[in-house]
Coordinates of C-alpha atoms in Angstrom, one line a residue:
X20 CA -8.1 194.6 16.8
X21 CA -9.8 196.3 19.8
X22 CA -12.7 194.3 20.1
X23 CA -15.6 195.1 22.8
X24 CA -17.0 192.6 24.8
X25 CA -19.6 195.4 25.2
X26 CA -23.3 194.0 26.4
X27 CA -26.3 195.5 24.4
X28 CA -27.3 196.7 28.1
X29 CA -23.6 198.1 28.5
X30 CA -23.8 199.5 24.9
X31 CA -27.1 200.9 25.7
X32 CA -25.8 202.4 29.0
X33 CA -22.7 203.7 27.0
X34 CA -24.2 205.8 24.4
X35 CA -27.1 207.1 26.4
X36 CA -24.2 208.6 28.7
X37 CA -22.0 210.0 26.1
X38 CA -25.1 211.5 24.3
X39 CA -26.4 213.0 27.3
X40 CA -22.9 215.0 27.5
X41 CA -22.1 215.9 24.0
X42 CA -25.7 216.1 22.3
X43 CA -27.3 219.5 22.6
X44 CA -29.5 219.6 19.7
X45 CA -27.3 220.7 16.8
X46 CA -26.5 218.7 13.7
X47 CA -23.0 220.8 12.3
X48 CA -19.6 219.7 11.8
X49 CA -18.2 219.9 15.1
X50 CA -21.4 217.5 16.1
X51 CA -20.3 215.1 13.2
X52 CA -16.6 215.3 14.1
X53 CA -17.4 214.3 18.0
X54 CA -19.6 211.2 16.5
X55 CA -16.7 210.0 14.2
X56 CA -14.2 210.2 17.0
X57 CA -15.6 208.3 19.6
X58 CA -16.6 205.6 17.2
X59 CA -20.4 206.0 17.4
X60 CA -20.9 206.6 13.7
X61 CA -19.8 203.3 12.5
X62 CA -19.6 201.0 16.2
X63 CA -19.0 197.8 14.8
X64 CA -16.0 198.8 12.9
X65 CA -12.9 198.1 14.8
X66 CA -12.1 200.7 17.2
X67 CA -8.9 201.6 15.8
X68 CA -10.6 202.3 12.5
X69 CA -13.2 205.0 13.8
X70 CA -15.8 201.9 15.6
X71 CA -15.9 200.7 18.9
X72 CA -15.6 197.1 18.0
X73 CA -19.4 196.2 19.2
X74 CA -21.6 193.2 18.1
X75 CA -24.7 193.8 16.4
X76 CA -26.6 193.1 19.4
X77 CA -24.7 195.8 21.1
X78 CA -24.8 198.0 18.1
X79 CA -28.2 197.7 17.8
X80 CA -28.8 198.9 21.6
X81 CA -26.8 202.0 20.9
X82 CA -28.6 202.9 17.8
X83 CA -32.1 202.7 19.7
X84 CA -30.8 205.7 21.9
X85 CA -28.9 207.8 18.8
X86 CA -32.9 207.2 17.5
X87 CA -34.5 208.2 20.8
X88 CA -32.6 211.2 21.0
X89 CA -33.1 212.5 17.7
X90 CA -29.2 212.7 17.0
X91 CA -28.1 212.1 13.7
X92 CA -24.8 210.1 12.1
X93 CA -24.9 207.5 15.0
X94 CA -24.9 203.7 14.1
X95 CA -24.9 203.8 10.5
X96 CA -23.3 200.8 10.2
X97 CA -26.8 199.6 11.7
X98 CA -28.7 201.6 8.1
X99 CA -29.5 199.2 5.0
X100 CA -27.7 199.7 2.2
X101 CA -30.0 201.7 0.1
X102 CA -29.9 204.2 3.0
X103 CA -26.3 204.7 3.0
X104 CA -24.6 202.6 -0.1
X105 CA -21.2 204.0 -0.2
X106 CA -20.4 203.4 3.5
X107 CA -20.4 199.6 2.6
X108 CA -19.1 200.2 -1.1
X109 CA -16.3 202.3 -0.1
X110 CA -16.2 201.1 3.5
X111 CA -16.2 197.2 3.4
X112 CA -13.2 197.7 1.0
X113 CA -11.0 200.2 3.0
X114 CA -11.8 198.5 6.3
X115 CA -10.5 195.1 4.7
X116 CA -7.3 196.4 2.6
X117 CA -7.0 200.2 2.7
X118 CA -3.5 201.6 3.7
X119 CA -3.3 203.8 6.6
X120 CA -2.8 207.1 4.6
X121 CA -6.4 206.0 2.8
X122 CA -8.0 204.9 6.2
X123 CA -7.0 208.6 7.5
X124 CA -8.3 210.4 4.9
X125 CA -11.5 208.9 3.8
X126 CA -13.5 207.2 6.9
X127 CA -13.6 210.7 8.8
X128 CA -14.8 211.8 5.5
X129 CA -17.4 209.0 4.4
X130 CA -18.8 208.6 8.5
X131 CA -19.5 212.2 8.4
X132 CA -21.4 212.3 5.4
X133 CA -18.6 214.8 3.5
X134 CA -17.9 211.9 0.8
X135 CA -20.8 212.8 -1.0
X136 CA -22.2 211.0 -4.1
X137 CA -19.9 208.0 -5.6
X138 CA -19.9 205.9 -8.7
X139 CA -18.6 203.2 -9.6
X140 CA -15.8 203.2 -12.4
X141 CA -15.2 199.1 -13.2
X142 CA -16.9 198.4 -16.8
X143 CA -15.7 198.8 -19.9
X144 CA -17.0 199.1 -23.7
X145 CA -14.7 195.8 -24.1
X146 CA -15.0 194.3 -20.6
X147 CA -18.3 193.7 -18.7
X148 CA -19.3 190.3 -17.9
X149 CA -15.2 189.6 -18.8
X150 CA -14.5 192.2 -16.3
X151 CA -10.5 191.2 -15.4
X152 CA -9.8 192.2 -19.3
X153 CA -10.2 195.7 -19.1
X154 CA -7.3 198.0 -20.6
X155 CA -7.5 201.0 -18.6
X156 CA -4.1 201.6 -17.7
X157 CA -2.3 203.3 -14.1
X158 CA 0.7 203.8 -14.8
X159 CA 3.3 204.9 -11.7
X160 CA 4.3 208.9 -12.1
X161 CA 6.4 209.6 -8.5
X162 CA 3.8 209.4 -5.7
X163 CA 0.8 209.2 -8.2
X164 CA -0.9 207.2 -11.1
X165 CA -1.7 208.9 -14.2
X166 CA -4.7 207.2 -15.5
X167 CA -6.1 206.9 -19.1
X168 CA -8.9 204.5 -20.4
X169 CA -13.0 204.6 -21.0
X170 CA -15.8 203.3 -18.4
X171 CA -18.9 202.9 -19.5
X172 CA -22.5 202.1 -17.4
X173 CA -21.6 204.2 -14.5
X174 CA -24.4 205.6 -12.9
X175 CA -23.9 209.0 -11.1
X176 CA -20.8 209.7 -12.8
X177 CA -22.1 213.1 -13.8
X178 CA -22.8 213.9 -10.1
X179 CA -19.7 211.7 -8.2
X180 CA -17.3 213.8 -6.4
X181 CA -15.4 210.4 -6.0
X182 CA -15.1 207.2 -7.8
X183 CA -13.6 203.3 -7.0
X184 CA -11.7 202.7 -10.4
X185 CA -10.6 199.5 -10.9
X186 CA -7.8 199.8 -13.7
X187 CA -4.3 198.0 -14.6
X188 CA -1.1 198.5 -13.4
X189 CA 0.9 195.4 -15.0
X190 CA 0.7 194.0 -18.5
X191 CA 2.9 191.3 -17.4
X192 CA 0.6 189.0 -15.4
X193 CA -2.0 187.2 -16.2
X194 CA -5.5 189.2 -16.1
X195 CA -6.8 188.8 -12.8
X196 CA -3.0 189.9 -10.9
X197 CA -2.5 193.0 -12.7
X198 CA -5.3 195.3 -11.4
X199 CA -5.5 197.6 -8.9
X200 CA -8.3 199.3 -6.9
X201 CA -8.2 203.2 -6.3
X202 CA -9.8 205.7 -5.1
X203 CA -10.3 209.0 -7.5
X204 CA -11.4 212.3 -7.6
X205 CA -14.0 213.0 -10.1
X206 CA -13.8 216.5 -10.3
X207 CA -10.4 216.7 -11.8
X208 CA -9.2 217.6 -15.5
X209 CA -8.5 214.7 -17.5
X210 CA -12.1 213.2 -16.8
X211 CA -15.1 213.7 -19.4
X212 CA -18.5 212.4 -18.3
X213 CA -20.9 212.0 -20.9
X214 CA -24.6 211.0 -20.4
X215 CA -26.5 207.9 -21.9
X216 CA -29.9 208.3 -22.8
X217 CA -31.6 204.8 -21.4
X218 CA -35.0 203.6 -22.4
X219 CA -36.7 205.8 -19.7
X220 CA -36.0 208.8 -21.1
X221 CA -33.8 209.4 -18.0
X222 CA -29.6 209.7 -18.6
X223 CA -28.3 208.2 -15.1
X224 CA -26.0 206.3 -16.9
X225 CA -22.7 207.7 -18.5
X226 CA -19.4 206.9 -20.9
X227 CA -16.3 208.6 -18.5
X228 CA -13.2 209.0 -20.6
X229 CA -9.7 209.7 -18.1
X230 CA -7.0 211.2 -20.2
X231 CA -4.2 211.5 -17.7
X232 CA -6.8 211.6 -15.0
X233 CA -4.2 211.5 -11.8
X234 CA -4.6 209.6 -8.5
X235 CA -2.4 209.5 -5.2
X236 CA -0.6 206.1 -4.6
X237 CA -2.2 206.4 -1.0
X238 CA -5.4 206.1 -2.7
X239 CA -4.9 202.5 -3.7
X240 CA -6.9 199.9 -1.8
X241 CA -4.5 197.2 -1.2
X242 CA -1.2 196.3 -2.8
X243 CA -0.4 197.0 -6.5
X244 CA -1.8 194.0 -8.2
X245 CA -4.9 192.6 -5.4
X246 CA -7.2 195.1 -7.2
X247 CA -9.2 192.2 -8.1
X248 CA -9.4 191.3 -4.4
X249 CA -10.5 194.3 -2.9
X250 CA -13.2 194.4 -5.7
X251 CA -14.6 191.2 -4.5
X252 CA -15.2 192.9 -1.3
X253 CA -17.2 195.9 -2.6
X254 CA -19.0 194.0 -5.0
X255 CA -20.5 191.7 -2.3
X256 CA -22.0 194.7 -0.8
X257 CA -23.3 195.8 -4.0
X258 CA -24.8 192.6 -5.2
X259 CA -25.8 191.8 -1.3
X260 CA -27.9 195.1 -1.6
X261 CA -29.3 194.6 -5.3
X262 CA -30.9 191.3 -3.6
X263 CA -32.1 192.8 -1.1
X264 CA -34.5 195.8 -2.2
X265 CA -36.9 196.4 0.1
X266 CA -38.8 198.9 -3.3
X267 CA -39.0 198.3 -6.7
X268 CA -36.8 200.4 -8.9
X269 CA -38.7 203.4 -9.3
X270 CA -39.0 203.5 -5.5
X271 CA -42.5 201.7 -5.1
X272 CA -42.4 200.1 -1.5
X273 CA -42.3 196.7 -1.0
X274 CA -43.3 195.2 2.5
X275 CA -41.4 192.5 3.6
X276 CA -43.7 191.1 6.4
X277 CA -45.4 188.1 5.9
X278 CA -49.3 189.6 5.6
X279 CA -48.1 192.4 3.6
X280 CA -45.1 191.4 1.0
X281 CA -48.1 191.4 -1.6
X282 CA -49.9 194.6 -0.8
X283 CA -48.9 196.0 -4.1
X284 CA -49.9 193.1 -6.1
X285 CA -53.0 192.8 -4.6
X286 CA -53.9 196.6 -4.6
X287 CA -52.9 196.3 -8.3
X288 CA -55.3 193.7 -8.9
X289 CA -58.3 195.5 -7.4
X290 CA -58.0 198.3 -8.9
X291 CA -58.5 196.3 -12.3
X292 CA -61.2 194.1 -10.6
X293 CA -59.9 191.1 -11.3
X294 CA -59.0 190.1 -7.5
X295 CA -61.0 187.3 -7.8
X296 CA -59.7 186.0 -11.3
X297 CA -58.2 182.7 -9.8
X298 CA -54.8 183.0 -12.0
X299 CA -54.5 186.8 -10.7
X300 CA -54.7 185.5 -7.3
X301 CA -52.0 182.3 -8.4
X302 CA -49.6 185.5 -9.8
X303 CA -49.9 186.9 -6.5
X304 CA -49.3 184.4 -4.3
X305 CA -46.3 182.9 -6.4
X306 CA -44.5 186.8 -6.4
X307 CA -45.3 186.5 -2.6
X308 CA -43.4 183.7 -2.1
X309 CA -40.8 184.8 -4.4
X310 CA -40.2 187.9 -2.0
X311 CA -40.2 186.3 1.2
X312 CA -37.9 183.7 0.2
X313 CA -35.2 186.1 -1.0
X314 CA -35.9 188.8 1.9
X315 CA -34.5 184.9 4.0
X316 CA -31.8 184.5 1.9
X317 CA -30.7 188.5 2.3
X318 CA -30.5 187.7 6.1
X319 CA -28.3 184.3 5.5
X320 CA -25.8 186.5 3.0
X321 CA -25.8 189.6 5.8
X322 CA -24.8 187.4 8.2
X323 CA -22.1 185.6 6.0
X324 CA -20.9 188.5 4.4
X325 CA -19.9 189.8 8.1
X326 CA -17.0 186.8 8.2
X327 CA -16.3 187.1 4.4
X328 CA -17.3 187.3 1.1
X329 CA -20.5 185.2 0.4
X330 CA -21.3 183.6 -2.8
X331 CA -25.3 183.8 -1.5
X332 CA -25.1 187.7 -2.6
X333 CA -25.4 185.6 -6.4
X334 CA -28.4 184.0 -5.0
X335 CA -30.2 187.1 -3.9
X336 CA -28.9 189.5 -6.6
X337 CA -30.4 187.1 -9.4
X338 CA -33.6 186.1 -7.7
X339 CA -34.5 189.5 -7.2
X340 CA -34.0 189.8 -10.7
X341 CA -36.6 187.3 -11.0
X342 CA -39.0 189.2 -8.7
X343 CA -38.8 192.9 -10.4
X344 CA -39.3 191.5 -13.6
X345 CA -42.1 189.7 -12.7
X346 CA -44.1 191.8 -10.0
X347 CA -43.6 194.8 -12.9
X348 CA -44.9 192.8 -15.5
X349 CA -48.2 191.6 -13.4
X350 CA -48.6 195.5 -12.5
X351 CA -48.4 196.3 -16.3
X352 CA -50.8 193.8 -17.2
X353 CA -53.2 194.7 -14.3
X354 CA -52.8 198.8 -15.8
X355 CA -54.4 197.4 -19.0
X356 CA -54.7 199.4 -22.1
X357 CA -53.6 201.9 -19.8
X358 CA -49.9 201.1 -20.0
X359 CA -49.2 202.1 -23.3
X360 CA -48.5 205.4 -22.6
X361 CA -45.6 206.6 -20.9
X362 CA -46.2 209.8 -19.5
X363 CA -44.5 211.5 -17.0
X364 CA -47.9 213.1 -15.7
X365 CA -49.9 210.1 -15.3
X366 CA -49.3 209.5 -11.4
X367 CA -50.2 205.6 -12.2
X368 CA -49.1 204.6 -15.4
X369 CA -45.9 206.2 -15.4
X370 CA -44.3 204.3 -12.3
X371 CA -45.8 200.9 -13.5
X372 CA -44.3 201.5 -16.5
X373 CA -40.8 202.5 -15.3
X374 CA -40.6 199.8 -13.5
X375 CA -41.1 196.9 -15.9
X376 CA -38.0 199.1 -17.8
X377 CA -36.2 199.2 -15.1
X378 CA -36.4 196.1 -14.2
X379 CA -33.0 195.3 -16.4
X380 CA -30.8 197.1 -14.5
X381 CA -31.0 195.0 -11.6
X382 CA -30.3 192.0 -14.6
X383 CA -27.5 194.2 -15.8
X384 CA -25.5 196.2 -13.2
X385 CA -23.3 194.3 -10.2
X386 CA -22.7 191.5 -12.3
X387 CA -25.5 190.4 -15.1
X388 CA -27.9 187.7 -13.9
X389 CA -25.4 184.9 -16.8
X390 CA -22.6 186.0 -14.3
X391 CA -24.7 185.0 -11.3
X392 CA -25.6 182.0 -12.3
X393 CA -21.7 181.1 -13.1
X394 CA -20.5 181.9 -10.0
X395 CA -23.9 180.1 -8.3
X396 CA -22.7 176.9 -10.5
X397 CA -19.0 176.9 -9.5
X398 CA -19.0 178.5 -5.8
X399 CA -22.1 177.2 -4.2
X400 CA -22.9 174.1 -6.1
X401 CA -19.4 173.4 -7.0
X402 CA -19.2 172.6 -10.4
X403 CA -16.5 172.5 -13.1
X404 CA -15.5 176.0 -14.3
X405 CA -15.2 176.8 -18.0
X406 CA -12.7 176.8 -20.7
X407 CA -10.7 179.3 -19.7
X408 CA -8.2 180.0 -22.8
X409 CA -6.2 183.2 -21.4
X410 CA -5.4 181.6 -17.8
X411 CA -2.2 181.5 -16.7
X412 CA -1.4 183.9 -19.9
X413 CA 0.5 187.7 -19.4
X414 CA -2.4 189.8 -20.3
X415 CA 0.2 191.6 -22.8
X416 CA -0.4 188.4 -25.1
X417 CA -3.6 187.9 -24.8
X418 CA -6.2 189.0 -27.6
X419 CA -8.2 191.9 -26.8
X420 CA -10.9 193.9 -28.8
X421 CA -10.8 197.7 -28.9
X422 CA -10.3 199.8 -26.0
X423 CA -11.6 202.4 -26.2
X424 CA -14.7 204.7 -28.0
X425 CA -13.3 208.5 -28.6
X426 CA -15.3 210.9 -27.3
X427 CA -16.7 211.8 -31.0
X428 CA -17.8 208.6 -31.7
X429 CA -19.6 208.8 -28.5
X430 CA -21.3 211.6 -29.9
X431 CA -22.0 210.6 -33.1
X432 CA -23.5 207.6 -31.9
X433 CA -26.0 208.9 -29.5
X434 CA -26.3 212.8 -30.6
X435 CA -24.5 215.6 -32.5
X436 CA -24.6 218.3 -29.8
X437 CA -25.4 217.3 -26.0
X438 CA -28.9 219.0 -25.2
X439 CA -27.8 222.7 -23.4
X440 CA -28.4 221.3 -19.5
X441 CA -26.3 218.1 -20.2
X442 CA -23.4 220.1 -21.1
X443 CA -20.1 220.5 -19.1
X444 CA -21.2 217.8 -17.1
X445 CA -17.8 216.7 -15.2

């Protein structure tokens, strides 16, 4: 609704106007505010959801003057994902089902930057890769949910002022058509965050236990029941932007022009002197082409996902599994003896080293790479799905394993007393 026929010239012409009247040098809230509400922070969204309903190509000429004028929170629907990853986690979803009421409250919010750091609340200890059996229940109180259950794997929890939850509101239904999608508050009483230390040494991870953790009904991303749904949407960003890292996962660049997608490799190589080993140079080239063919498939999916859901995110999200694991381990076996010490204060080791750990997560989180390759064998290449043994089955009946972990056990199982700067962590 409301879309611009808007030239990139016109677009251009438009924004260099309107900044010349309203930017006079100061990033602060009234700034942000006058960016939100005439639709420059987000121009591609629909103009009546905060966007002016431009192209990319008209987009794109705005952004070049927000750029040239040094003035911030302009475009960012223009920004990677990595840059900004909860305007397309939180945003793709509210843009496609979100209630008025939600629209209201949260885009002024996540365009001007006041969202702050998210997480992501969908896995459970009995439900990952058989996400649509999870048994954290919203039940309906009034104009709220109360909310009780265990997530496990979310990353930034201890840090999220908000949360996407997915949970269930009907027992009745089969699996997949009782969930719902909210939006929480994190910083709430009924919600315990609780660290888990990873084989880094860091603790971005955490178990979040909700114990009549309450949400507003307005908070729901579509209709009681299409949680499942409006998941889809936010993890096609997610798994679009997981197969699409332009850096390893310590935050090593990775070029993505043709001369230079190797630069790493090959720097790696000569610093062991073995640039002109002729299977080191066979490494290279391979990882090379393993880049530049997925950085080609990420533009394909960008494009699709822009008309819908796109089944090419799988693609991209499990080749680039692919490629971390295997540029990390040809860095690690380039290091040498070198590598067999993890030390925070070795400027070269260390990031080699976190890397080829790291490496899993992208195997692991938004779906493991067995999950890709099921949806790859039934969406793109159309084959036969699976047995499926609870379809068409009220989730009520079907068999489940246990719920939930207590918060002691949680304890017990990783430490006795949380380290003293881990505590109080919610």
């Amino acid at each position: 609704m409301g879309e611009s026929t808007m030239s990139p010239d016109e677009a251009r012409e438009a924004a260099r106007s309107w900044l010349s009247d309203h930017w006079h040098g100061t990033d602060d809230d009234a700034w942000r505010d006058a960016v939100v509400s005439a639709g420059w922070a987000a121009p591609t969204w629909p103009a009546d959801n905060y966007g002016r309903g431009l192209d990319r190509k008209a987009a794109r000429a705005a952004a070049e003057e927000f750029r040239a004028a040094g003035a911030p929170g302009g475009c960012q629907d223009m920004t990677p994902f990595h840059d900004n990853p909860w305007l397309y986690l939180l945003g793709n979803p509210l843009l496609a089902y979100g209630g008025k009421e939600a629209k209201e409250h949260f885009i002024p919010l996540l365009l001007k930057g006041d969202v702050g750091q998210g997480c992501l609340l969908y896995s459970e200890p009995g439900a990952g890769s058989d996400l649509a059996g999870l048994q954290t229940r919203a039940e309906l109180d009034g104009d709220e949910y109360v909310v009780t259950g265990q997530k496990i794997w979310t990353t930034n929890g201890q840090v999220a002022k908000y949360g996407l939850l997915l949970a269930r509101t009907d027992w009745d239904v089969p699996k997949h058509a009782g969930l719902s999608f909210f939006v929480i508050d994190m910083k709430q009483p009924g919600i315990e965050v609780r660290p888990i230390r990873q084989i880094t040494g860091d603790a971005e991870f955490n178990e979040v236990f909700l114990t009549e953790a309450r949400v507003p009904a307005a908070w729901m991303i579509g209709a009681p029941g299409e949680g499942w749904r409006a998941l889809q949407i936010a993890l096609a960003a997610e798994r679009s932007g997981m197969g699409s890292m332009s850096s390893s996962m310590s935050g090593t660049a990775i070029k993505t022009g043709l001369r230079e997608a190797a630069d790493d490799l090959v720097e790696a190589a000569r610093r062991a002197g073995r640039l002109d080993d002729a299977q080191v140079r066979q490494d290279i080239v391979r990882i090379m082409s393993w880049r530049l063919t997925n950085i080609w498939t990420g533009r394909r999916a960008a494009a699709e996902i822009k008309r819908g859901p796109s089944s090419l995110a799988s693609l991209g999200k499990l080749a680039m599994s692919r490629i971390l694991h295997a540029g990390a381990d040809f860095t690690y076996r380039m290091q040498g003896e070198e590598s067999l010490v993890y030390d925070y204060d070795n400027p070269l080791s260390c990031p080699v080293d976190r890397d080829l750990m790291f490496a899993f997560i992208n195997s692991i989180g938004g779906g493991s790479d067995q999950i890709q390759r099921n949806i790859i064998s039934e969406r793109v290449l159309g084959l036969p799905k699976g047995h499926e043994p609870d379809k068409g089955v009220p989730f009520r009946d079907v068999r489940k394993g246990a719920a939930t972990r207590s918060v002691s056990q949680a304890c017990a199982s990783t430490r006795t007393t949380p380290p003293e700067n881990e505590r109080d962590t919610r």
